[in-house]
PDB file of C-alpha atoms in Angstrom:
ATOM      1  CA  MET A   1       0.782 -15.512  -3.615  1.00  0.00           C
ATOM      2  CA  THR A   2       1.289 -11.919  -2.500  1.00  0.00           C
ATOM      3  CA  GLN A   3       2.284  -9.416  -5.194  1.00  0.00           C
ATOM      4  CA  LEU A   4       6.039  -9.078  -5.588  1.00  0.00           C
ATOM      5  CA  LEU A   5       7.986  -6.200  -7.098  1.00  0.00           C
ATOM      6  CA  PHE A   6       9.575  -7.259 -10.427  1.00  0.00           C
ATOM      7  CA  TYR A   7       7.918 -10.721 -10.582  1.00  0.00           C
ATOM      8  CA  GLU A   8       5.162 -11.280 -13.154  1.00  0.00           C
ATOM      9  CA  ARG A   9       4.497 -15.014 -12.709  1.00  0.00           C
ATOM     10  CA  PRO A  10       6.405 -16.410  -9.710  1.00  0.00           C
ATOM     11  CA  VAL A  11       5.757 -20.108  -9.145  1.00  0.00           C
ATOM     12  CA  PRO A  12       7.195 -22.499  -6.551  1.00  0.00           C
ATOM     13  CA  LEU A  13      10.339 -24.250  -7.749  1.00  0.00           C
ATOM     14  CA  ASN A  14       9.410 -27.873  -8.341  1.00  0.00           C
ATOM     15  CA  ARG A  15      11.664 -30.855  -9.114  1.00  0.00           C
ATOM     16  CA  GLU A  16       9.197 -32.333 -11.586  1.00  0.00           C
ATOM     17  CA  ARG A  17       8.102 -29.127 -13.263  1.00  0.00           C
ATOM     18  CA  HIS A  18      11.615 -27.670 -13.493  1.00  0.00           C
ATOM     19  CA  LEU A  19      13.710 -30.826 -13.706  1.00  0.00           C
ATOM     20  CA  THR A  20      15.152 -29.954 -17.128  1.00  0.00           C
ATOM     21  CA  THR A  21      14.998 -26.186 -16.739  1.00  0.00           C
ATOM     22  CA  ARG A  22      18.158 -24.208 -17.394  1.00  0.00           C
ATOM     23  CA  LEU A  23      18.860 -20.549 -16.770  1.00  0.00           C
ATOM     24  CA  ALA A  24      20.978 -18.373 -19.038  1.00  0.00           C
ATOM     25  CA  VAL A  25      21.398 -14.712 -18.206  1.00  0.00           C
ATOM     26  CA  ALA A  26      19.643 -12.738 -20.938  1.00  0.00           C
ATOM     27  CA  GLY A  27      21.375  -9.788 -22.571  1.00  0.00           C
ATOM     28  CA  ASP A  28      18.601  -7.496 -21.333  1.00  0.00           C
ATOM     29  CA  HIS A  29      18.568  -9.147 -17.909  1.00  0.00           C
ATOM     30  CA  PHE A  30      17.757  -6.026 -15.865  1.00  0.00           C
ATOM     31  CA  ARG A  31      14.850  -4.884 -18.010  1.00  0.00           C
ATOM     32  CA  PHE A  32      12.579  -6.155 -15.232  1.00  0.00           C
ATOM     33  CA  ALA A  33      13.840  -3.316 -12.980  1.00  0.00           C
ATOM     34  CA  ALA A  34      13.519  -0.474 -15.487  1.00  0.00           C
ATOM     35  CA  LYS A  35      10.208   0.842 -14.134  1.00  0.00           C
ATOM     36  CA  THR A  36      11.044   1.466 -10.479  1.00  0.00           C
ATOM     37  CA  ASN A  37      12.711   4.434  -8.841  1.00  0.00           C
ATOM     38  CA  ALA A  38      13.629   2.680  -5.583  1.00  0.00           C
ATOM     39  CA  VAL A  39      15.011  -0.770  -4.792  1.00  0.00           C
ATOM     40  CA  PRO A  40      14.794  -2.335  -1.297  1.00  0.00           C
ATOM     41  CA  ILE A  41      18.200  -2.815   0.274  1.00  0.00           C
ATOM     42  CA  ALA A  42      19.701  -4.605   3.280  1.00  0.00           C
ATOM     43  CA  SER A  43      21.853  -2.799   5.833  1.00  0.00           C
ATOM     44  CA  THR A  44      24.875  -4.968   5.083  1.00  0.00           C
ATOM     45  CA  GLU A  45      24.859  -3.408   1.596  1.00  0.00           C
ATOM     46  CA  PHE A  46      24.922   0.192   2.814  1.00  0.00           C
ATOM     47  CA  VAL A  47      28.657   0.772   2.535  1.00  0.00           C
ATOM     48  CA  ASP A  48      28.844  -0.476  -1.062  1.00  0.00           C
ATOM     49  CA  ALA A  49      25.550   1.074  -2.175  1.00  0.00           C
ATOM     50  CA  ALA A  50      26.268   4.486  -0.623  1.00  0.00           C
ATOM     51  CA  ARG A  51      28.843   5.225  -3.326  1.00  0.00           C
ATOM     52  CA  ASP A  52      26.155   5.183  -6.011  1.00  0.00           C
ATOM     53  CA  TYR A  53      22.730   5.733  -4.442  1.00  0.00           C
ATOM     54  CA  PRO A  54      20.968   7.796  -1.799  1.00  0.00           C
ATOM     55  CA  ILE A  55      19.771   5.358   0.891  1.00  0.00           C
ATOM     56  CA  VAL A  56      16.473   6.320   2.533  1.00  0.00           C
ATOM     57  CA  PHE A  57      13.931   4.878   4.931  1.00  0.00           C
ATOM     58  CA  VAL A  58      10.415   4.381   3.563  1.00  0.00           C
ATOM     59  CA  GLY A  59       7.147   3.947   5.443  1.00  0.00           C
ATOM     60  CA  GLU A  60       4.326   5.602   7.309  1.00  0.00           C
ATOM     61  CA  ALA A  61       4.820   7.316  10.663  1.00  0.00           C
ATOM     62  CA  ASP A  62       2.946   4.588  12.541  1.00  0.00           C
ATOM     63  CA  GLY A  63       3.469   1.635  10.191  1.00  0.00           C
ATOM     64  CA  PRO A  64       6.190  -0.725   8.996  1.00  0.00           C
ATOM     65  CA  ILE A  65       9.369   0.893   7.784  1.00  0.00           C
ATOM     66  CA  SER A  66      11.886  -0.393   5.266  1.00  0.00           C
ATOM     67  CA  VAL A  67      15.039   0.814   3.535  1.00  0.00           C
ATOM     68  CA  ALA A  68      15.516   1.564  -0.153  1.00  0.00           C
ATOM     69  CA  ALA A  69      18.214   2.742  -2.516  1.00  0.00           C
ATOM     70  CA  LEU A  70      16.967   5.487  -4.820  1.00  0.00           C
ATOM     71  CA  VAL A  71      17.722   4.622  -8.436  1.00  0.00           C
ATOM     72  CA  GLY A  72      15.549   7.320  -9.989  1.00  0.00           C
ATOM     73  CA  LEU A  73      13.950  10.677  -9.263  1.00  0.00           C
ATOM     74  CA  ARG A  74      10.736  10.244 -11.229  1.00  0.00           C
ATOM     75  CA  GLN A  75       7.976   7.699 -10.950  1.00  0.00           C
ATOM     76  CA  ALA A  76       8.489   4.447 -12.889  1.00  0.00           C
ATOM     77  CA  GLU A  77      11.996   5.422 -14.017  1.00  0.00           C
ATOM     78  CA  ASN A  78      15.200   3.613 -13.082  1.00  0.00           C
ATOM     79  CA  LEU A  79      18.120   5.776 -14.187  1.00  0.00           C
ATOM     80  CA  MET A  80      20.532   2.872 -13.705  1.00  0.00           C
ATOM     81  CA  VAL A  81      18.966   0.623 -16.384  1.00  0.00           C
ATOM     82  CA  ASP A  82      19.430   1.611 -20.020  1.00  0.00           C
ATOM     83  CA  ASP A  83      17.191   0.952 -23.009  1.00  0.00           C
ATOM     84  CA  GLU A  84      18.988  -2.361 -23.613  1.00  0.00           C
ATOM     85  CA  GLY A  85      18.132  -3.674 -20.146  1.00  0.00           C
ATOM     86  CA  ARG A  86      21.683  -3.306 -18.831  1.00  0.00           C
ATOM     87  CA  TRP A  87      22.507  -1.989 -15.356  1.00  0.00           C
ATOM     88  CA  ALA A  88      24.976   0.912 -15.361  1.00  0.00           C
ATOM     89  CA  ALA A  89      28.550  -0.364 -15.495  1.00  0.00           C
ATOM     90  CA  ASP A  90      30.785  -0.074 -12.442  1.00  0.00           C
ATOM     91  CA  THR A  91      27.901   0.601 -10.063  1.00  0.00           C
ATOM     92  CA  TYR A  92      26.627  -1.519  -7.193  1.00  0.00           C
ATOM     93  CA  ILE A  93      23.639  -3.742  -7.975  1.00  0.00           C
ATOM     94  CA  PRO A  94      21.402  -4.291  -4.913  1.00  0.00           C
ATOM     95  CA  ALA A  95      20.929  -7.910  -3.857  1.00  0.00           C
ATOM     96  CA  PHE A  96      17.160  -7.457  -4.196  1.00  0.00           C
ATOM     97  CA  ALA A  97      17.705  -7.130  -7.960  1.00  0.00           C
ATOM     98  CA  ARG A  98      20.556  -9.654  -8.176  1.00  0.00           C
ATOM     99  CA  ARG A  99      18.370 -12.463  -6.848  1.00  0.00           C
ATOM    100  CA  TYR A 100      15.929 -12.223  -9.769  1.00  0.00           C
ATOM    101  CA  PRO A 101      14.353 -14.414 -11.207  1.00  0.00           C
ATOM    102  CA  PHE A 102      14.476 -16.325  -7.888  1.00  0.00           C
ATOM    103  CA  VAL A 103      12.795 -15.256  -4.662  1.00  0.00           C
ATOM    104  CA  LEU A 104      11.732 -16.573  -1.276  1.00  0.00           C
ATOM    105  CA  ALA A 105       8.023 -15.848  -0.969  1.00  0.00           C
ATOM    106  CA  LYS A 106       4.854 -16.793   0.856  1.00  0.00           C
ATOM    107  CA  THR A 107       2.662 -18.863  -1.430  1.00  0.00           C
ATOM    108  CA  GLU A 108      -0.389 -18.466   0.822  1.00  0.00           C
ATOM    109  CA  ALA A 109      -1.556 -15.232   2.427  1.00  0.00           C
ATOM    110  CA  GLU A 110      -1.923 -16.686   5.922  1.00  0.00           C
ATOM    111  CA  SER A 111       1.201 -18.813   5.825  1.00  0.00           C
ATOM    112  CA  GLN A 112       4.478 -17.788   7.447  1.00  0.00           C
ATOM    113  CA  GLN A 113       6.442 -20.382   5.507  1.00  0.00           C
ATOM    114  CA  LEU A 114       8.658 -19.170   2.691  1.00  0.00           C
ATOM    115  CA  THR A 115       9.023 -21.099  -0.547  1.00  0.00           C
ATOM    116  CA  VAL A 116      11.666 -20.763  -3.259  1.00  0.00           C
ATOM    117  CA  CYS A 117       9.947 -19.409  -6.358  1.00  0.00           C
ATOM    118  CA  ILE A 118      11.040 -18.507  -9.866  1.00  0.00           C
ATOM    119  CA  ASP A 119       9.514 -16.049 -12.331  1.00  0.00           C
ATOM    120  CA  GLU A 120       8.565 -18.205 -15.300  1.00  0.00           C
ATOM    121  CA  THR A 121       8.281 -15.150 -17.562  1.00  0.00           C
ATOM    122  CA  TYR A 122      12.045 -14.599 -17.460  1.00  0.00           C
ATOM    123  CA  PRO A 123      13.327 -14.942 -21.059  1.00  0.00           C
ATOM    124  CA  GLY A 124      16.542 -16.651 -19.927  1.00  0.00           C
ATOM    125  CA  LEU A 125      14.712 -19.823 -18.876  1.00  0.00           C
ATOM    126  CA  GLY A 126      14.864 -22.792 -21.237  1.00  0.00           C
ATOM    127  CA  VAL A 127      16.012 -26.392 -21.572  1.00  0.00           C
ATOM    128  CA  HIS A 128      19.016 -26.098 -23.891  1.00  0.00           C
ATOM    129  CA  GLU A 129      21.338 -23.353 -22.621  1.00  0.00           C
ATOM    130  CA  GLY A 130      22.523 -22.056 -19.282  1.00  0.00           C
ATOM    131  CA  GLU A 131      22.893 -23.451 -15.771  1.00  0.00           C
ATOM    132  CA  SER A 132      20.900 -26.531 -14.784  1.00  0.00           C
ATOM    133  CA  LEU A 133      18.685 -26.206 -11.730  1.00  0.00           C
ATOM    134  CA  PHE A 134      18.662 -29.952 -11.040  1.00  0.00           C
ATOM    135  CA  ASP A 135      21.113 -32.718 -11.892  1.00  0.00           C
ATOM    136  CA  GLU A 136      20.421 -36.089 -13.499  1.00  0.00           C
ATOM    137  CA  GLN A 137      19.485 -37.537 -10.109  1.00  0.00           C
ATOM    138  CA  ALA A 138      16.868 -34.784  -9.638  1.00  0.00           C
ATOM    139  CA  GLN A 139      18.983 -33.245  -6.907  1.00  0.00           C
ATOM    140  CA  GLU A 140      19.692 -29.538  -6.588  1.00  0.00           C
ATOM    141  CA  SER A 141      22.585 -28.553  -8.819  1.00  0.00           C
ATOM    142  CA  GLU A 142      25.601 -26.739  -7.362  1.00  0.00           C
ATOM    143  CA  TYR A 143      24.352 -23.616  -9.097  1.00  0.00           C
ATOM    144  CA  LEU A 144      20.934 -23.869  -7.449  1.00  0.00           C
ATOM    145  CA  GLN A 145      22.526 -24.593  -4.064  1.00  0.00           C
ATOM    146  CA  ARG A 146      24.452 -21.322  -4.333  1.00  0.00           C
ATOM    147  CA  ILE A 147      21.257 -19.509  -5.240  1.00  0.00           C
ATOM    148  CA  LEU A 148      19.403 -20.987  -2.260  1.00  0.00           C
ATOM    149  CA  ALA A 149      22.198 -20.013   0.121  1.00  0.00           C
ATOM    150  CA  PHE A 150      22.126 -16.483  -1.270  1.00  0.00           C
ATOM    151  CA  LEU A 151      18.338 -16.217  -0.882  1.00  0.00           C
ATOM    152  CA  GLN A 152      18.446 -17.420   2.714  1.00  0.00           C
ATOM    153  CA  ARG A 153      21.294 -15.086   3.597  1.00  0.00           C
ATOM    154  CA  PHE A 154      19.555 -12.111   2.010  1.00  0.00           C
ATOM    155  CA  HIS A 155      16.275 -12.894   3.774  1.00  0.00           C
ATOM    156  CA  ALA A 156      18.065 -12.952   7.131  1.00  0.00           C
ATOM    157  CA  GLU A 157      19.768  -9.640   6.341  1.00  0.00           C
ATOM    158  CA  VAL A 158      16.443  -8.034   5.425  1.00  0.00           C
ATOM    159  CA  GLN A 159      14.949  -9.150   8.733  1.00  0.00           C
ATOM    160  CA  ARG A 160      17.892  -7.585  10.549  1.00  0.00           C
ATOM    161  CA  THR A 161      17.517  -4.394   8.519  1.00  0.00           C
ATOM    162  CA  THR A 162      13.832  -4.108   9.400  1.00  0.00           C
ATOM    163  CA  ALA A 163      14.704  -4.392  13.092  1.00  0.00           C
ATOM    164  CA  PHE A 164      17.458  -1.794  12.636  1.00  0.00           C
ATOM    165  CA  ALA A 165      15.094   0.688  10.987  1.00  0.00           C
ATOM    166  CA  GLN A 166      12.491   0.181  13.703  1.00  0.00           C
ATOM    167  CA  ARG A 167      15.142   0.750  16.386  1.00  0.00           C
ATOM    168  CA  LEU A 168      16.181   4.046  14.793  1.00  0.00           C
ATOM    169  CA  ARG A 169      12.579   5.189  14.807  1.00  0.00           C
ATOM    170  CA  GLN A 170      12.145   4.211  18.456  1.00  0.00           C
ATOM    171  CA  MET A 171      15.289   6.198  19.274  1.00  0.00           C
ATOM    172  CA  GLY A 172      13.719   9.234  17.615  1.00  0.00           C
ATOM    173  CA  LEU A 173      16.494   9.503  15.030  1.00  0.00           C
ATOM    174  CA  LEU A 174      14.346   9.316  11.884  1.00  0.00           C
ATOM    175  CA  VAL A 175      12.737  12.460  10.505  1.00  0.00           C
ATOM    176  CA  PRO A 176      10.559  12.935   7.389  1.00  0.00           C
ATOM    177  CA  LYS A 177      12.410  14.351   4.407  1.00  0.00           C
ATOM    178  CA  THR A 178      11.257  15.923   1.170  1.00  0.00           C
ATOM    179  CA  ILE A 179      13.967  15.529  -1.440  1.00  0.00           C
ATOM    180  CA  GLN A 180      14.041  18.282  -4.040  1.00  0.00           C
ATOM    181  CA  VAL A 181      16.397  18.343  -6.983  1.00  0.00           C
ATOM    182  CA  GLU A 182      16.310  21.291  -9.365  1.00  0.00           C
ATOM    183  CA  ARG A 183      18.124  20.963 -12.677  1.00  0.00           C
ATOM    184  CA  HIS A 184      17.957  23.506 -15.475  1.00  0.00           C
ATOM    185  CA  GLY A 185      14.777  25.050 -14.139  1.00  0.00           C
ATOM    186  CA  GLN A 186      12.970  21.736 -13.623  1.00  0.00           C
ATOM    187  CA  LYS A 187      12.259  20.545 -10.103  1.00  0.00           C
ATOM    188  CA  GLN A 188      11.918  16.879  -9.080  1.00  0.00           C
ATOM    189  CA  VAL A 189      10.337  16.156  -5.691  1.00  0.00           C
ATOM    190  CA  LEU A 190      10.308  12.936  -3.672  1.00  0.00           C
ATOM    191  CA  GLN A 191       8.148  12.781  -0.566  1.00  0.00           C
ATOM    192  CA  GLY A 192       7.333  10.060   1.943  1.00  0.00           C
ATOM    193  CA  VAL A 193      10.934   9.230   2.832  1.00  0.00           C
ATOM    194  CA  TRP A 194      12.767   9.393   6.133  1.00  0.00           C
ATOM    195  CA  VAL A 195      16.393  10.057   6.965  1.00  0.00           C
ATOM    196  CA  VAL A 196      18.504  10.043  10.120  1.00  0.00           C
ATOM    197  CA  ASP A 197      18.631  13.482  11.724  1.00  0.00           C
ATOM    198  CA  ALA A 198      22.377  14.162  11.952  1.00  0.00           C
ATOM    199  CA  GLU A 199      22.051  16.502  14.936  1.00  0.00           C
ATOM    200  CA  ARG A 200      19.994  14.047  16.973  1.00  0.00           C
ATOM    201  CA  TYR A 201      22.374  11.260  15.994  1.00  0.00           C
ATOM    202  CA  ARG A 202      25.425  13.194  17.199  1.00  0.00           C
ATOM    203  CA  GLY A 203      23.608  13.848  20.456  1.00  0.00           C
ATOM    204  CA  ILE A 204      23.002  10.235  21.516  1.00  0.00           C
ATOM    205  CA  ASP A 205      24.544   9.210  24.840  1.00  0.00           C
ATOM    206  CA  ASP A 206      27.845   7.362  25.084  1.00  0.00           C
ATOM    207  CA  ALA A 207      26.258   4.095  26.180  1.00  0.00           C
ATOM    208  CA  ARG A 208      23.979   3.992  23.142  1.00  0.00           C
ATOM    209  CA  ALA A 209      26.837   4.996  20.835  1.00  0.00           C
ATOM    210  CA  ILE A 210      28.965   2.116  22.130  1.00  0.00           C
ATOM    211  CA  GLU A 211      26.032  -0.272  21.697  1.00  0.00           C
ATOM    212  CA  LEU A 212      25.575   0.828  18.086  1.00  0.00           C
ATOM    213  CA  PHE A 213      29.316   0.569  17.435  1.00  0.00           C
ATOM    214  CA  ARG A 214      29.624  -2.954  18.772  1.00  0.00           C
ATOM    215  CA  SER A 215      26.577  -4.145  16.820  1.00  0.00           C
ATOM    216  CA  GLY A 216      27.989  -2.714  13.606  1.00  0.00           C
ATOM    217  CA  GLU A 217      24.986  -0.437  13.205  1.00  0.00           C
ATOM    218  CA  LEU A 218      26.998   2.738  13.729  1.00  0.00           C
ATOM    219  CA  SER A 219      28.715   2.189  10.379  1.00  0.00           C
ATOM    220  CA  TRP A 220      25.313   1.659   8.729  1.00  0.00           C
ATOM    221  CA  ILE A 221      24.105   5.035   9.994  1.00  0.00           C
ATOM    222  CA  GLU A 222      27.279   6.735   8.779  1.00  0.00           C
ATOM    223  CA  ALA A 223      26.945   5.084   5.366  1.00  0.00           C
ATOM    224  CA  HIS A 224      23.316   6.225   5.138  1.00  0.00           C
ATOM    225  CA  LEU A 225      24.258   9.831   5.923  1.00  0.00           C
ATOM    226  CA  LEU A 226      27.122   9.788   3.438  1.00  0.00           C
ATOM    227  CA  SER A 227      24.882   8.258   0.768  1.00  0.00           C
ATOM    228  CA  LEU A 228      22.658  11.321   0.659  1.00  0.00           C
ATOM    229  CA  GLY A 229      25.470  13.051  -1.216  1.00  0.00           C
ATOM    230  CA  SER A 230      24.832  10.618  -4.074  1.00  0.00           C
ATOM    231  CA  LEU A 231      21.771  12.681  -4.992  1.00  0.00           C
ATOM    232  CA  VAL A 232      24.103  14.863  -7.054  1.00  0.00           C
ATOM    233  CA  ARG A 233      25.222  11.917  -9.171  1.00  0.00           C
ATOM    234  CA  LEU A 234      21.653  10.663  -9.556  1.00  0.00           C
ATOM    235  CA  ALA A 235      20.529  14.112 -10.696  1.00  0.00           C
ATOM    236  CA  ALA A 236      23.361  14.163 -13.237  1.00  0.00           C
ATOM    237  CA  ARG A 237      22.060  10.870 -14.649  1.00  0.00           C
ATOM    238  CA  LEU A 238      18.610  12.435 -14.889  1.00  0.00           C
ATOM    239  CA  ASP A 239      20.117  15.228 -16.987  1.00  0.00           C
ATOM    240  CA  LEU A 240      21.591  12.726 -19.438  1.00  0.00           C
ATOM    241  CA  HIS A 241      18.401  10.689 -19.558  1.00  0.00           C
ATOM    242  CA  SER A 242      16.258  13.773 -20.178  1.00  0.00           C
ATOM    243  CA  GLN A 243      18.317  15.178 -23.027  1.00  0.00           C
ATOM    244  CA  VAL A 244      18.161  12.569 -25.778  1.00  0.00           C
ATOM    245  CA  SER A 245      15.891   9.590 -26.418  1.00  0.00           C
ATOM    246  CA  ALA A 246      16.855   6.457 -28.306  1.00  0.00           C
ATOM    247  CA  ASP A 247      15.863   8.027 -31.649  1.00  0.00           C
ATOM    248  CA  GLY A 248      17.560  11.331 -30.936  1.00  0.00           C
ATOM    249  CA  GLU A 249      14.454  13.310 -29.982  1.00  0.00           C
ATOM    250  CA  THR A 250      14.318  15.497 -26.908  1.00  0.00           C
ATOM    251  CA  LEU A 251      12.469  13.933 -23.996  1.00  0.00           C
ATOM    252  CA  ASP A 252      10.045  15.832 -21.802  1.00  0.00           C
ATOM    253  CA  PRO A 253      11.707  16.292 -18.390  1.00  0.00           C
ATOM    254  CA  THR A 254       8.530  17.670 -16.807  1.00  0.00           C
ATOM    255  CA  ALA A 255       6.747  14.373 -16.052  1.00  0.00           C
ATOM    256  CA  PRO A 256       4.824  14.609 -12.757  1.00  0.00           C
ATOM    257  CA  PRO A 257       7.011  13.693  -9.771  1.00  0.00           C
ATOM    258  CA  PRO A 258       5.971  10.733  -7.596  1.00  0.00           C
ATOM    259  CA  ASP A 259       4.405  11.223  -4.209  1.00  0.00           C
ATOM    260  CA  THR A 260       6.511   8.416  -2.762  1.00  0.00           C
ATOM    261  CA  PRO A 261       9.287   6.155  -4.002  1.00  0.00           C
ATOM    262  CA  LYS A 262       7.861   3.030  -5.590  1.00  0.00           C
ATOM    263  CA  HIS A 263       9.193  -0.148  -3.952  1.00  0.00           C
TER     264      HIS A 263
END
């Protein structure tokens, strides 16, 4: 199975192996996401996510390109997850993180078929508490059916987002961006990201603008551009995180910045 962000031991969901398995959301549920500074995101999430996170395009100039929400400004640091494994209250949680511990994944490198998998290291898995995955007839429970529908819907949205990002690049709207945030004399730098060039975007012809409007993609571009203002709020969270550690000691805010967002 290919390596997956967040998943330590993903295995195919199996009626026999997981017949009595239950899932209860652990109190530190989002601890799995604490060591990433960028979370992949689908375009249908842009409007909601833009209020909390800068949305950027990630990839090489001549390679695949994806979209991510920045949740941190330093390598291996998610500013939205606290020391107790809780995501920041009243902020949008990307679907990529909400689907955990489930995922649709390729179980063989050469296969194109996706299989529903579950991370067996998740502490909320057991046989006594939580939602059943299968009923007494070994059929998918209503809970699992909702999960499967969510996974399929998210996968389709990711495919559409990948096509959207590629189209923007083909239109010449994406430009490389180095994000620099300086707070109290300390500078954080993120490289290897792309953003829509606002001037080029405003200069597209009417026919293309109408096409983007009718497809719904115009609103995605606008949400992306607006989201870049969320860097201020993310930097403010970095200030709070850098001031005091769990035991009251000052943390070192000068950790080396990442070359690229980790995703």
